[in-house]
XYZ file of N, CA, C and O in Angstrom:
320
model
N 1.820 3.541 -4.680
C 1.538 2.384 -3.864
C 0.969 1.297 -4.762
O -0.027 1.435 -5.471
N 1.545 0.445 -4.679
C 1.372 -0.914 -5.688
C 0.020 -1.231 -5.280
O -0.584 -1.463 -6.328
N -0.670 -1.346 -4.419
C -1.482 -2.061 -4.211
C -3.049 -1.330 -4.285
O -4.167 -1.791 -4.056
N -2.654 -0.185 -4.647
C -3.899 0.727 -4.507
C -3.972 1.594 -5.959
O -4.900 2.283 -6.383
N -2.391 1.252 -6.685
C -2.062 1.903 -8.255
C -2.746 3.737 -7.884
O -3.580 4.374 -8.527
N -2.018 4.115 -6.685
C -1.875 5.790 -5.930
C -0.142 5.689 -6.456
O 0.721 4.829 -6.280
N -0.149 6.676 -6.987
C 1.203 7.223 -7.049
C 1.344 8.585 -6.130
O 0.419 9.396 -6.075
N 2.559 8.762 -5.427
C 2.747 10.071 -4.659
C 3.953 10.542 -5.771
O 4.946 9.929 -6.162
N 3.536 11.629 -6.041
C 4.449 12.524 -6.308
C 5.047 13.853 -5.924
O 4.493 14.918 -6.195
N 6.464 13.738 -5.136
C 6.719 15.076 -4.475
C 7.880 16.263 -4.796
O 8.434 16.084 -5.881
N 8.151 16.951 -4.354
C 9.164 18.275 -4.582
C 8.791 18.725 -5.949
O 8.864 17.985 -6.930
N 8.297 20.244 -5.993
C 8.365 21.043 -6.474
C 7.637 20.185 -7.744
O 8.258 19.576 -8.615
N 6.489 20.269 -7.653
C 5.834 19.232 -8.423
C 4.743 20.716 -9.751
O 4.036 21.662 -9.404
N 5.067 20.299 -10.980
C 4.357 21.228 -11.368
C 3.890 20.308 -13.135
O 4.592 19.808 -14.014
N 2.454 20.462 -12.967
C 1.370 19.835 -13.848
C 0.739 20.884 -14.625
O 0.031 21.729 -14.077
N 0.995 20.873 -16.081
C 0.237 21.258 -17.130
C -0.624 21.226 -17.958
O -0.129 20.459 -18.784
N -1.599 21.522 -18.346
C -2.280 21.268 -19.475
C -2.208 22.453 -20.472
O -2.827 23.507 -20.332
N -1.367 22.147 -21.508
C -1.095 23.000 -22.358
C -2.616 23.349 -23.129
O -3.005 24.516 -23.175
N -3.082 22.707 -23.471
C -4.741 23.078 -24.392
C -5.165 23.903 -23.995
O -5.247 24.959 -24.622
N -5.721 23.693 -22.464
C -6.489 24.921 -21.935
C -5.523 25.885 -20.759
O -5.978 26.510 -19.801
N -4.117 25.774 -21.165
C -3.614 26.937 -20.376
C -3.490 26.867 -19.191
O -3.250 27.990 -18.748
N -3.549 25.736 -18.031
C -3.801 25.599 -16.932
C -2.164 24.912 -16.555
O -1.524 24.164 -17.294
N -1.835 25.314 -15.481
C -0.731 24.894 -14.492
C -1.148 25.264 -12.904
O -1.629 26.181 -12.239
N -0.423 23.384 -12.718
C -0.977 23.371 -10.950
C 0.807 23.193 -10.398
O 1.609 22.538 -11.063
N 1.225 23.977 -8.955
C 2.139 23.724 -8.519
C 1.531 23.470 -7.238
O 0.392 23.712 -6.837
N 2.477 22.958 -6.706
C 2.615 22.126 -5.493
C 3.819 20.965 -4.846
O 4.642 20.288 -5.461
N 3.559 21.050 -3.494
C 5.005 20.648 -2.707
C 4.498 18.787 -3.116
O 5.425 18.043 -3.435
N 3.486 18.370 -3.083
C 3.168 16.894 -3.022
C 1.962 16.639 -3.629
O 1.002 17.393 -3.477
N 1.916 15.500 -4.401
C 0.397 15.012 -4.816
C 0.537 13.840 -5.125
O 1.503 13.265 -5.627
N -0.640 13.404 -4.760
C -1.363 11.947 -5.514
C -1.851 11.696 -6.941
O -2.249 12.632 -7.635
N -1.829 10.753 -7.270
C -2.370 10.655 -8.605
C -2.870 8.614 -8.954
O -2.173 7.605 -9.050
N -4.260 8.840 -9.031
C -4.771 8.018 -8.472
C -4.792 7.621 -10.382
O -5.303 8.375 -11.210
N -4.005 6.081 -10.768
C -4.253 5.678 -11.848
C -4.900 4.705 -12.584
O -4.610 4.113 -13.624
N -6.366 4.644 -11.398
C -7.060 3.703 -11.899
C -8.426 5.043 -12.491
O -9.050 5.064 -13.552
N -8.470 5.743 -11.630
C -9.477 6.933 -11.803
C -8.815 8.020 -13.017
O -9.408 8.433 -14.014
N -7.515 8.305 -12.623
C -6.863 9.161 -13.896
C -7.135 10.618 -12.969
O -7.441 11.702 -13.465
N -6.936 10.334 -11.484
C -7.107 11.474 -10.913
C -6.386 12.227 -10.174
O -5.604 11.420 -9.672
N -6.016 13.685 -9.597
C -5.449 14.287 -8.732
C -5.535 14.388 -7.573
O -6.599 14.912 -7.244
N -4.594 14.001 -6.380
C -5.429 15.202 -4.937
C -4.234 15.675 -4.641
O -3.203 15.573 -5.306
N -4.485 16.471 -3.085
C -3.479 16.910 -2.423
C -4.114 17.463 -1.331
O -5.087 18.214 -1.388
N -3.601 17.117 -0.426
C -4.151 18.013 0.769
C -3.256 19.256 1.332
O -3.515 20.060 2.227
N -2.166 19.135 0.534
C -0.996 20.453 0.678
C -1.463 21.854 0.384
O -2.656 21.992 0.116
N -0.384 23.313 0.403
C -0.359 24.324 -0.189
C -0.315 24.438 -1.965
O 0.445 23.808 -2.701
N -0.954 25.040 -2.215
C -1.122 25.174 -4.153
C -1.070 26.179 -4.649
O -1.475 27.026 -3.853
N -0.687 26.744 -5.879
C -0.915 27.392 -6.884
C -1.682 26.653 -8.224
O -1.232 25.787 -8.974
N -2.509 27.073 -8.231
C -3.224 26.795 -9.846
C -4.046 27.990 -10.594
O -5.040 28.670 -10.337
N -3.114 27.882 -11.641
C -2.875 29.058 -12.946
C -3.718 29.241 -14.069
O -3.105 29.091 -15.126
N -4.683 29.461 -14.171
C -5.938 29.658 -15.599
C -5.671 30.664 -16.190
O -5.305 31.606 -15.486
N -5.729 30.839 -17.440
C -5.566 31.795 -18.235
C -5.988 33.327 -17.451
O -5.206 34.229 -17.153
N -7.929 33.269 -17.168
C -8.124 34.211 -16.228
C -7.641 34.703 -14.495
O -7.780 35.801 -13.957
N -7.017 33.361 -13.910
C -7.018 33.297 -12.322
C -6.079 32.745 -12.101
O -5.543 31.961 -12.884
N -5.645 33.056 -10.901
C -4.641 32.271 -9.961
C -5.085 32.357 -8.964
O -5.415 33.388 -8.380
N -5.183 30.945 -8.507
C -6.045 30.371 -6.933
C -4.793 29.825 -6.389
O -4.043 29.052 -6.986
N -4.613 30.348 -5.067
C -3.752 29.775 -3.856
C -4.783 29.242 -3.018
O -5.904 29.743 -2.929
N -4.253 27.851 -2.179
C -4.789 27.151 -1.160
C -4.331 26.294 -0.831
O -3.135 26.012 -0.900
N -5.394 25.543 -0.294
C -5.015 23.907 0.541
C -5.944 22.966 0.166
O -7.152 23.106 0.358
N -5.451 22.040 -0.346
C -6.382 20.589 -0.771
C -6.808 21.227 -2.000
O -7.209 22.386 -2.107
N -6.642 20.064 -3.234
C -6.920 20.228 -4.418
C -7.379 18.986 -5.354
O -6.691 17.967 -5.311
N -8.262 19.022 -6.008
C -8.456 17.461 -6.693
C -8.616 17.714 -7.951
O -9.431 18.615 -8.148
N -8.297 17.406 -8.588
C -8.877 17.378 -10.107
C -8.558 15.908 -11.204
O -7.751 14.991 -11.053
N -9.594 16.177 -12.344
C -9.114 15.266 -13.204
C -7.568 15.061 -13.453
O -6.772 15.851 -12.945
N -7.212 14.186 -14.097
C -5.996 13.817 -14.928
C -5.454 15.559 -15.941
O -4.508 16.316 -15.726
N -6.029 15.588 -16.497
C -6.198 16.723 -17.510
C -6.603 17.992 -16.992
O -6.779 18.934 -17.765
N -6.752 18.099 -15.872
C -6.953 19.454 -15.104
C -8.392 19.750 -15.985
O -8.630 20.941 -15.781
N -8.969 19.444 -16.468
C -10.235 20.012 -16.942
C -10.926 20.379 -15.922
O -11.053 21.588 -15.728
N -11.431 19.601 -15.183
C -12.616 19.352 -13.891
C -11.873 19.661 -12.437
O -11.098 18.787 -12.049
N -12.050 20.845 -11.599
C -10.973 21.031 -10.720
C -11.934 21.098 -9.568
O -13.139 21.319 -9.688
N -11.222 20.865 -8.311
C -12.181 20.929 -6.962
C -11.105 21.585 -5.529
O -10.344 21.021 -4.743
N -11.478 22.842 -5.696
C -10.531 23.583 -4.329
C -10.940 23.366 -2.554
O -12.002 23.603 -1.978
N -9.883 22.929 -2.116
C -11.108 23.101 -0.608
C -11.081 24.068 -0.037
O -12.170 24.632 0.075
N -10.150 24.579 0.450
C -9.454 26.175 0.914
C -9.117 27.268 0.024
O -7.979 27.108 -0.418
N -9.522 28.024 -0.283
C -8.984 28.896 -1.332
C -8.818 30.422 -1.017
O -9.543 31.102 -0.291
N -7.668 30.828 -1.743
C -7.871 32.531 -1.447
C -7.078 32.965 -2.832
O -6.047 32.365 -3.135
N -7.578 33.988 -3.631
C -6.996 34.818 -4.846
C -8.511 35.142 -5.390
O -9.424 34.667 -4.715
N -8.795 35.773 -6.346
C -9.786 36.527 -7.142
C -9.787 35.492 -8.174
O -8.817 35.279 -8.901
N -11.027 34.776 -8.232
C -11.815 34.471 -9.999
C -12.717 34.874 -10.444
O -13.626 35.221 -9.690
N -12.859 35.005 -11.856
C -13.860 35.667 -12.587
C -14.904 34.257 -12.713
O -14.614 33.151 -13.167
N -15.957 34.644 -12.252
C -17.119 34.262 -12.356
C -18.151 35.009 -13.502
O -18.585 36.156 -13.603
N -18.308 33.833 -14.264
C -18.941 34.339 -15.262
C -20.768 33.697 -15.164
O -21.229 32.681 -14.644
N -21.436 34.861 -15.939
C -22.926 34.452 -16.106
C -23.512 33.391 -17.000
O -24.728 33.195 -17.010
């Protein structure tokens, strides 16, 4: 959207960050390019070296570094 510099991006949409090993799939997302940011309020897969989280609604940085789940279901290792 021109006026808000939101890009939608849809079908079979799949985002990498090769450095740290991370891949996000999903049917649709935003990508907000004044912030350099992610959302989605759709179904997801996102892939960490240790985890794979399925859900709904997802935000993260540009770079997948910094991630924010709203719904979630799969096993992560939580560390001390």
């Amino acid at each position: 959207y021109s006026k808000t510099n939101v890009a939608e991006i849809k079908n079979n949409v799949v985002i990498y960050n090769y450095a740290k090993k991370n891949k996000l799939e999903t049917s649709e997302i935003f990508w907000d390019q004044k912030t350099h940011y992610f959302f989605t309020e759709n179904s997801f897969a996102f892939y960490t070296v240790s985890d794979t989280i399925y859900g709904t609604g997802f935000e993260a940085t540009e770079d997948l570094g910094v991630w924010w789940v709203k719904n979630q279901s799969g096993v992560i290792e939580i560390k001390d």
